[in-house]
PDB file of C-alpha atoms in Angstrom:
ATOM      1  CA  MET A   1    -192.702 164.873 247.421  1.00  0.00           C
ATOM      2  CA  THR A   2    -195.112 161.905 247.343  1.00  0.00           C
ATOM      3  CA  SER A   3    -194.449 160.582 251.707  1.00  0.00           C
ATOM      4  CA  ASP A   4    -194.605 164.974 252.371  1.00  0.00           C
ATOM      5  CA  ARG A   5    -197.939 165.080 250.133  1.00  0.00           C
ATOM      6  CA  ASP A   6    -199.653 162.220 252.481  1.00  0.00           C
ATOM      7  CA  ASP A   7    -198.220 163.844 255.421  1.00  0.00           C
ATOM      8  CA  ALA A   8    -199.969 166.542 254.586  1.00  0.00           C
ATOM      9  CA  SER A   9    -203.238 165.134 253.427  1.00  0.00           C
ATOM     10  CA  LEU A  10    -203.298 163.211 257.347  1.00  0.00           C
ATOM     11  CA  VAL A  11    -201.583 166.929 258.836  1.00  0.00           C
ATOM     12  CA  GLU A  12    -205.711 167.845 258.168  1.00  0.00           C
ATOM     13  CA  ALA A  13    -207.160 165.146 258.177  1.00  0.00           C
ATOM     14  CA  CYS A  14    -206.357 164.910 262.519  1.00  0.00           C
ATOM     15  CA  ARG A  15    -207.640 168.805 262.281  1.00  0.00           C
ATOM     16  CA  ALA A  16    -210.567 167.823 261.307  1.00  0.00           C
ATOM     17  CA  GLY A  17    -211.147 165.596 263.553  1.00  0.00           C
ATOM     18  CA  ARG A  18    -209.906 162.657 262.415  1.00  0.00           C
ATOM     19  CA  THR A  19    -207.134 161.348 265.451  1.00  0.00           C
ATOM     20  CA  GLU A  20    -206.503 157.627 264.273  1.00  0.00           C
ATOM     21  CA  ALA A  21    -205.092 160.127 261.926  1.00  0.00           C
ATOM     22  CA  TYR A  22    -202.411 161.314 263.878  1.00  0.00           C
ATOM     23  CA  GLY A  23    -201.097 157.877 265.088  1.00  0.00           C
ATOM     24  CA  GLU A  24    -200.386 156.931 260.866  1.00  0.00           C
ATOM     25  CA  LEU A  25    -197.454 160.133 261.581  1.00  0.00           C
ATOM     26  CA  VAL A  26    -195.818 158.693 264.416  1.00  0.00           C
ATOM     27  CA  ALA A  27    -196.537 155.070 262.917  1.00  0.00           C
ATOM     28  CA  ARG A  28    -195.039 156.304 260.021  1.00  0.00           C
ATOM     29  CA  HIS A  29    -191.823 158.497 261.985  1.00  0.00           C
ATOM     30  CA  GLN A  30    -191.362 156.976 264.555  1.00  0.00           C
ATOM     31  CA  ASP A  31    -188.853 154.598 263.544  1.00  0.00           C
ATOM     32  CA  ARG A  32    -186.710 157.118 261.522  1.00  0.00           C
ATOM     33  CA  LEU A  33    -186.395 158.998 264.722  1.00  0.00           C
ATOM     34  CA  TYR A  34    -185.525 156.691 267.017  1.00  0.00           C
ATOM     35  CA  PRO A  35    -181.778 156.559 266.122  1.00  0.00           C
ATOM     36  CA  MET A  36    -181.296 159.804 266.565  1.00  0.00           C
ATOM     37  CA  VAL A  37    -182.995 160.322 269.761  1.00  0.00           C
ATOM     38  CA  LEU A  38    -181.733 156.846 271.289  1.00  0.00           C
ATOM     39  CA  ARG A  39    -178.108 158.243 270.991  1.00  0.00           C
ATOM     40  CA  LEU A  40    -178.542 161.681 272.664  1.00  0.00           C
ATOM     41  CA  VAL A  41    -180.010 159.856 275.810  1.00  0.00           C
ATOM     42  CA  GLY A  42    -178.034 156.521 275.547  1.00  0.00           C
ATOM     43  CA  SER A  43    -180.733 154.755 276.978  1.00  0.00           C
ATOM     44  CA  ARG A  44    -183.819 152.771 275.124  1.00  0.00           C
ATOM     45  CA  GLU A  45    -186.079 153.009 278.390  1.00  0.00           C
ATOM     46  CA  ASP A  46    -185.388 157.730 277.916  1.00  0.00           C
ATOM     47  CA  ALA A  47    -185.637 156.878 274.415  1.00  0.00           C
ATOM     48  CA  LEU A  48    -189.255 155.866 273.476  1.00  0.00           C
ATOM     49  CA  ASP A  49    -190.196 157.588 277.116  1.00  0.00           C
ATOM     50  CA  VAL A  50    -188.778 160.936 274.682  1.00  0.00           C
ATOM     51  CA  LEU A  51    -190.627 160.004 271.714  1.00  0.00           C
ATOM     52  CA  GLN A  52    -193.621 159.653 273.251  1.00  0.00           C
ATOM     53  CA  ASP A  53    -193.583 163.035 274.880  1.00  0.00           C
ATOM     54  CA  ALA A  54    -192.148 164.566 271.293  1.00  0.00           C
ATOM     55  CA  PHE A  55    -195.569 163.425 270.232  1.00  0.00           C
ATOM     56  CA  THR A  56    -197.816 164.104 272.567  1.00  0.00           C
ATOM     57  CA  ARG A  57    -196.552 167.547 272.350  1.00  0.00           C
ATOM     58  CA  GLY A  58    -196.337 167.284 269.001  1.00  0.00           C
ATOM     59  CA  PHE A  59    -200.090 166.421 268.397  1.00  0.00           C
ATOM     60  CA  GLU A  60    -200.585 169.290 271.162  1.00  0.00           C
ATOM     61  CA  LYS A  61    -199.629 171.484 269.399  1.00  0.00           C
ATOM     62  CA  LEU A  62    -200.675 170.208 265.411  1.00  0.00           C
ATOM     63  CA  ASP A  63    -202.449 173.657 264.885  1.00  0.00           C
ATOM     64  CA  GLN A  64    -198.540 175.381 265.336  1.00  0.00           C
ATOM     65  CA  TYR A  65    -197.428 173.422 262.494  1.00  0.00           C
ATOM     66  CA  ARG A  66    -197.725 175.399 259.469  1.00  0.00           C
ATOM     67  CA  GLY A  67    -196.600 173.409 256.264  1.00  0.00           C
ATOM     68  CA  GLY A  68    -192.561 175.755 255.726  1.00  0.00           C
ATOM     69  CA  SER A  69    -191.209 172.359 256.391  1.00  0.00           C
ATOM     70  CA  SER A  70    -191.831 168.687 255.696  1.00  0.00           C
ATOM     71  CA  PHE A  71    -193.894 167.375 259.051  1.00  0.00           C
ATOM     72  CA  TYR A  72    -191.266 165.024 259.679  1.00  0.00           C
ATOM     73  CA  THR A  73    -188.636 168.399 260.120  1.00  0.00           C
ATOM     74  CA  TRP A  74    -191.333 169.504 262.687  1.00  0.00           C
ATOM     75  CA  ILE A  75    -191.647 166.983 264.306  1.00  0.00           C
ATOM     76  CA  TYR A  76    -187.349 165.413 264.540  1.00  0.00           C
ATOM     77  CA  ARG A  77    -187.071 169.281 265.510  1.00  0.00           C
ATOM     78  CA  ILE A  78    -189.696 168.438 268.894  1.00  0.00           C
ATOM     79  CA  ALA A  79    -188.075 165.072 269.559  1.00  0.00           C
ATOM     80  CA  VAL A  80    -184.396 166.659 269.757  1.00  0.00           C
ATOM     81  CA  ASN A  81    -185.218 169.454 271.958  1.00  0.00           C
ATOM     82  CA  GLN A  82    -186.954 167.183 273.693  1.00  0.00           C
ATOM     83  CA  ALA A  83    -184.769 164.767 274.221  1.00  0.00           C
ATOM     84  CA  VAL A  84    -181.657 167.335 275.631  1.00  0.00           C
ATOM     85  CA  SER A  85    -184.358 168.772 277.387  1.00  0.00           C
ATOM     86  CA  ARG A  86    -184.150 165.711 279.595  1.00  0.00           C
ATOM     87  CA  LEU A  87    -180.239 165.504 279.702  1.00  0.00           C
ATOM     88  CA  ARG A  88    -180.335 169.136 280.554  1.00  0.00           C
ATOM     89  CA  ARG A  89    -182.858 167.444 283.703  1.00  0.00           C
ATOM     90  CA  GLY A  90    -180.345 164.892 284.655  1.00  0.00           C
ATOM     91  CA  ARG A  91    -183.342 162.453 284.756  1.00  0.00           C
ATOM     92  CA  LEU A  92    -182.090 159.942 282.674  1.00  0.00           C
ATOM     93  CA  ARG A  93    -182.171 156.403 284.560  1.00  0.00           C
ATOM     94  CA  ARG A  94    -178.321 155.194 282.498  1.00  0.00           C
ATOM     95  CA  THR A  95    -179.701 152.025 282.176  1.00  0.00           C
ATOM     96  CA  LEU A  96    -177.378 150.854 278.707  1.00  0.00           C
ATOM     97  CA  ARG A  97    -174.259 149.215 280.238  1.00  0.00           C
ATOM     98  CA  LEU A  98    -171.494 151.291 280.160  1.00  0.00           C
ATOM     99  CA  LEU A  99    -168.413 151.945 279.743  1.00  0.00           C
ATOM    100  CA  ASP A 100    -166.751 153.023 283.123  1.00  0.00           C
ATOM    101  CA  LEU A 101    -164.959 155.786 282.209  1.00  0.00           C
ATOM    102  CA  ARG A 102    -163.043 155.611 285.764  1.00  0.00           C
ATOM    103  CA  GLY A 103    -161.468 152.875 284.824  1.00  0.00           C
ATOM    104  CA  GLY A 104    -163.973 149.325 284.974  1.00  0.00           C
ATOM    105  CA  ARG A 105    -163.714 147.246 281.770  1.00  0.00           C
ATOM    106  CA  PRO A 106    -166.148 147.591 279.138  1.00  0.00           C
ATOM    107  CA  ILE A 107    -169.368 145.867 278.933  1.00  0.00           C
ATOM    108  CA  HIS A 108    -171.241 145.023 275.664  1.00  0.00           C
ATOM    109  CA  ASP A 109    -173.283 142.815 274.563  1.00  0.00           C
ATOM    110  CA  PRO A 110    -171.706 139.045 273.964  1.00  0.00           C
ATOM    111  CA  PRO A 111    -170.320 138.842 270.359  1.00  0.00           C
ATOM    112  CA  ASP A 112    -172.616 137.366 266.776  1.00  0.00           C
ATOM    113  CA  GLU A 113    -172.197 133.452 267.228  1.00  0.00           C
ATOM    114  CA  SER A 114    -173.338 133.215 263.837  1.00  0.00           C
ATOM    115  CA  PRO A 115    -170.741 131.176 261.192  1.00  0.00           C
ATOM    116  CA  SER A 116    -170.876 134.195 259.479  1.00  0.00           C
ATOM    117  CA  SER A 117    -169.586 135.974 262.189  1.00  0.00           C
ATOM    118  CA  VAL A 118    -165.758 136.576 263.526  1.00  0.00           C
ATOM    119  CA  PRO A 119    -166.084 136.454 267.033  1.00  0.00           C
ATOM    120  CA  SER A 120    -163.363 138.449 268.199  1.00  0.00           C
ATOM    121  CA  HIS A 121    -164.279 141.227 265.931  1.00  0.00           C
ATOM    122  CA  ALA A 122    -167.211 140.999 267.313  1.00  0.00           C
ATOM    123  CA  ALA A 123    -166.288 142.094 270.147  1.00  0.00           C
ATOM    124  CA  GLU A 124    -163.822 144.219 269.232  1.00  0.00           C
ATOM    125  CA  ARG A 125    -166.592 146.798 267.611  1.00  0.00           C
ATOM    126  CA  ALA A 126    -168.400 145.722 270.385  1.00  0.00           C
ATOM    127  CA  GLU A 127    -165.901 147.231 272.538  1.00  0.00           C
ATOM    128  CA  ARG A 128    -165.557 150.041 270.717  1.00  0.00           C
ATOM    129  CA  GLU A 129    -169.406 151.402 269.993  1.00  0.00           C
ATOM    130  CA  ALA A 130    -169.418 151.115 274.294  1.00  0.00           C
ATOM    131  CA  MET A 131    -166.050 153.562 274.166  1.00  0.00           C
ATOM    132  CA  VAL A 132    -167.900 155.958 272.316  1.00  0.00           C
ATOM    133  CA  GLU A 133    -171.666 156.077 274.028  1.00  0.00           C
ATOM    134  CA  SER A 134    -169.849 156.076 277.294  1.00  0.00           C
ATOM    135  CA  ALA A 135    -167.559 159.924 275.737  1.00  0.00           C
ATOM    136  CA  LEU A 136    -170.397 160.299 274.429  1.00  0.00           C
ATOM    137  CA  ALA A 137    -172.878 160.634 278.005  1.00  0.00           C
ATOM    138  CA  ALA A 138    -169.320 162.211 279.766  1.00  0.00           C
ATOM    139  CA  LEU A 139    -169.888 165.188 277.597  1.00  0.00           C
ATOM    140  CA  GLU A 140    -171.945 168.417 278.588  1.00  0.00           C
ATOM    141  CA  PRO A 141    -175.918 167.926 276.745  1.00  0.00           C
ATOM    142  CA  ASP A 142    -175.457 170.535 274.294  1.00  0.00           C
ATOM    143  CA  HIS A 143    -171.925 169.811 273.774  1.00  0.00           C
ATOM    144  CA  ARG A 144    -173.639 166.059 272.906  1.00  0.00           C
ATOM    145  CA  ALA A 145    -176.457 167.007 271.232  1.00  0.00           C
ATOM    146  CA  VAL A 146    -173.711 168.785 268.584  1.00  0.00           C
ATOM    147  CA  VAL A 147    -171.490 166.298 267.879  1.00  0.00           C
ATOM    148  CA  ILE A 148    -175.033 163.140 267.312  1.00  0.00           C
ATOM    149  CA  LEU A 149    -176.014 165.455 264.951  1.00  0.00           C
ATOM    150  CA  LYS A 150    -172.956 166.954 262.543  1.00  0.00           C
ATOM    151  CA  ASP A 151    -171.195 163.679 262.833  1.00  0.00           C
ATOM    152  CA  PHE A 152    -174.129 161.280 262.947  1.00  0.00           C
ATOM    153  CA  GLU A 153    -177.355 162.693 261.962  1.00  0.00           C
ATOM    154  CA  GLY A 154    -175.150 164.898 258.793  1.00  0.00           C
ATOM    155  CA  ARG A 155    -177.257 167.894 259.793  1.00  0.00           C
ATOM    156  CA  ARG A 156    -175.517 170.990 258.016  1.00  0.00           C
ATOM    157  CA  TYR A 157    -173.942 174.020 261.252  1.00  0.00           C
ATOM    158  CA  GLU A 158    -176.872 175.694 260.119  1.00  0.00           C
ATOM    159  CA  GLU A 159    -179.509 172.968 260.135  1.00  0.00           C
ATOM    160  CA  ILE A 160    -178.083 172.347 263.738  1.00  0.00           C
ATOM    161  CA  GLY A 161    -178.647 175.482 264.023  1.00  0.00           C
ATOM    162  CA  GLU A 162    -182.154 176.234 264.394  1.00  0.00           C
ATOM    163  CA  LEU A 163    -182.846 173.136 265.833  1.00  0.00           C
ATOM    164  CA  LEU A 164    -181.201 174.312 269.004  1.00  0.00           C
ATOM    165  CA  GLY A 165    -182.181 177.415 268.461  1.00  0.00           C
ATOM    166  CA  ILE A 166    -178.234 178.662 268.440  1.00  0.00           C
ATOM    167  CA  PRO A 167    -175.994 181.026 265.459  1.00  0.00           C
ATOM    168  CA  VAL A 168    -173.761 179.392 263.428  1.00  0.00           C
ATOM    169  CA  GLY A 169    -170.559 179.877 264.888  1.00  0.00           C
ATOM    170  CA  THR A 170    -172.305 179.066 268.300  1.00  0.00           C
ATOM    171  CA  VAL A 171    -172.836 175.052 266.458  1.00  0.00           C
ATOM    172  CA  ARG A 172    -169.386 175.298 265.318  1.00  0.00           C
ATOM    173  CA  SER A 173    -167.302 176.285 268.387  1.00  0.00           C
ATOM    174  CA  ARG A 174    -169.771 173.786 271.308  1.00  0.00           C
ATOM    175  CA  LEU A 175    -168.543 171.275 267.648  1.00  0.00           C
ATOM    176  CA  HIS A 176    -164.612 172.162 267.912  1.00  0.00           C
ATOM    177  CA  ARG A 177    -164.851 171.696 271.949  1.00  0.00           C
ATOM    178  CA  ALA A 178    -166.599 168.799 272.632  1.00  0.00           C
ATOM    179  CA  ARG A 179    -163.890 166.826 269.737  1.00  0.00           C
ATOM    180  CA  GLN A 180    -161.850 167.737 271.958  1.00  0.00           C
ATOM    181  CA  GLN A 181    -163.448 167.067 274.871  1.00  0.00           C
ATOM    182  CA  LEU A 182    -163.712 162.977 273.324  1.00  0.00           C
ATOM    183  CA  ARG A 183    -160.805 162.430 272.044  1.00  0.00           C
ATOM    184  CA  ARG A 184    -159.589 162.731 274.832  1.00  0.00           C
ATOM    185  CA  LEU A 185    -161.244 160.123 276.081  1.00  0.00           C
ATOM    186  CA  LEU A 186    -160.919 158.110 273.754  1.00  0.00           C
ATOM    187  CA  LEU A 187    -157.724 158.125 272.919  1.00  0.00           C
ATOM    188  CA  PRO A 188    -155.936 156.988 276.117  1.00  0.00           C
ATOM    189  CA  LEU A 189    -159.084 153.989 275.928  1.00  0.00           C
ATOM    190  CA  VAL A 190    -158.019 153.293 272.511  1.00  0.00           C
ATOM    191  CA  ALA A 191    -154.368 152.385 273.349  1.00  0.00           C
ATOM    192  CA  GLU A 192    -155.262 149.911 275.729  1.00  0.00           C
ATOM    193  CA  GLY A 193    -156.987 148.088 273.381  1.00  0.00           C
ATOM    194  CA  PRO A 194    -156.256 145.535 271.191  1.00  0.00           C
ATOM    195  CA  SER A 195    -155.341 147.074 267.872  1.00  0.00           C
ATOM    196  CA  ASP A 196    -153.959 150.187 268.723  1.00  0.00           C
ATOM    197  CA  ALA A 197    -153.215 152.093 265.821  1.00  0.00           C
ATOM    198  CA  ALA A 198    -156.454 151.092 263.483  1.00  0.00           C
ATOM    199  CA  ALA A 199    -158.673 152.157 266.957  1.00  0.00           C
ATOM    200  CA  VAL A 200    -156.718 155.773 267.079  1.00  0.00           C
ATOM    201  CA  THR A 201    -156.815 156.314 263.626  1.00  0.00           C
ATOM    202  CA  ASP A 202    -160.761 155.517 263.623  1.00  0.00           C
ATOM    203  CA  VAL A 203    -160.996 157.516 266.892  1.00  0.00           C
ATOM    204  CA  GLU A 204    -158.588 160.880 265.033  1.00  0.00           C
ATOM    205  CA  GLU A 205    -160.275 160.639 261.682  1.00  0.00           C
ATOM    206  CA  ALA A 206    -164.081 160.477 263.079  1.00  0.00           C
ATOM    207  CA  PHE A 207    -163.134 163.388 266.212  1.00  0.00           C
ATOM    208  CA  PRO A 208    -160.496 165.989 264.556  1.00  0.00           C
TER     209      PRO A 208
END
């Protein structure tokens, strides 16, 4: 609650002409928003652009914030819609090193070389992460959004519907179709790699 009250004070200060207070809101919440936006748009560069656009839009519409929800929830909604709009427009630069689903080999960051790491495990983990990122990138923007918000962010169906401006029934149907597509994309890929049984089980549990 303290954080919410502090946010409300910063919003009021910004409305009163202290625009530097909005910079404090940005600094407070941008790191919390970044992982969600990154999963949605798939690129660090695009994620930073979306965050900048979201906070700019939030500043421009600050007079419309009524305090019915926390500032974080309000700016989160703006960031989600900015990310989805960007995906729909097809303006992504696709700079992430993703798995080529048409038959290319997965490309991932090199495994951690520290003594505490096990290189083979790190490589397998990075490979699986690349597969998931690639499969997510293959989804339609609206389907990708519901998967990210439900399976990665842990949002309730009602919250997702409110964030995306769609009925709960639509959320459920999009999520069902998206999970089916992810399973179709991922199961053949993990079956070809190491630790087949464990990987297949992971996919089936993640996207039932």
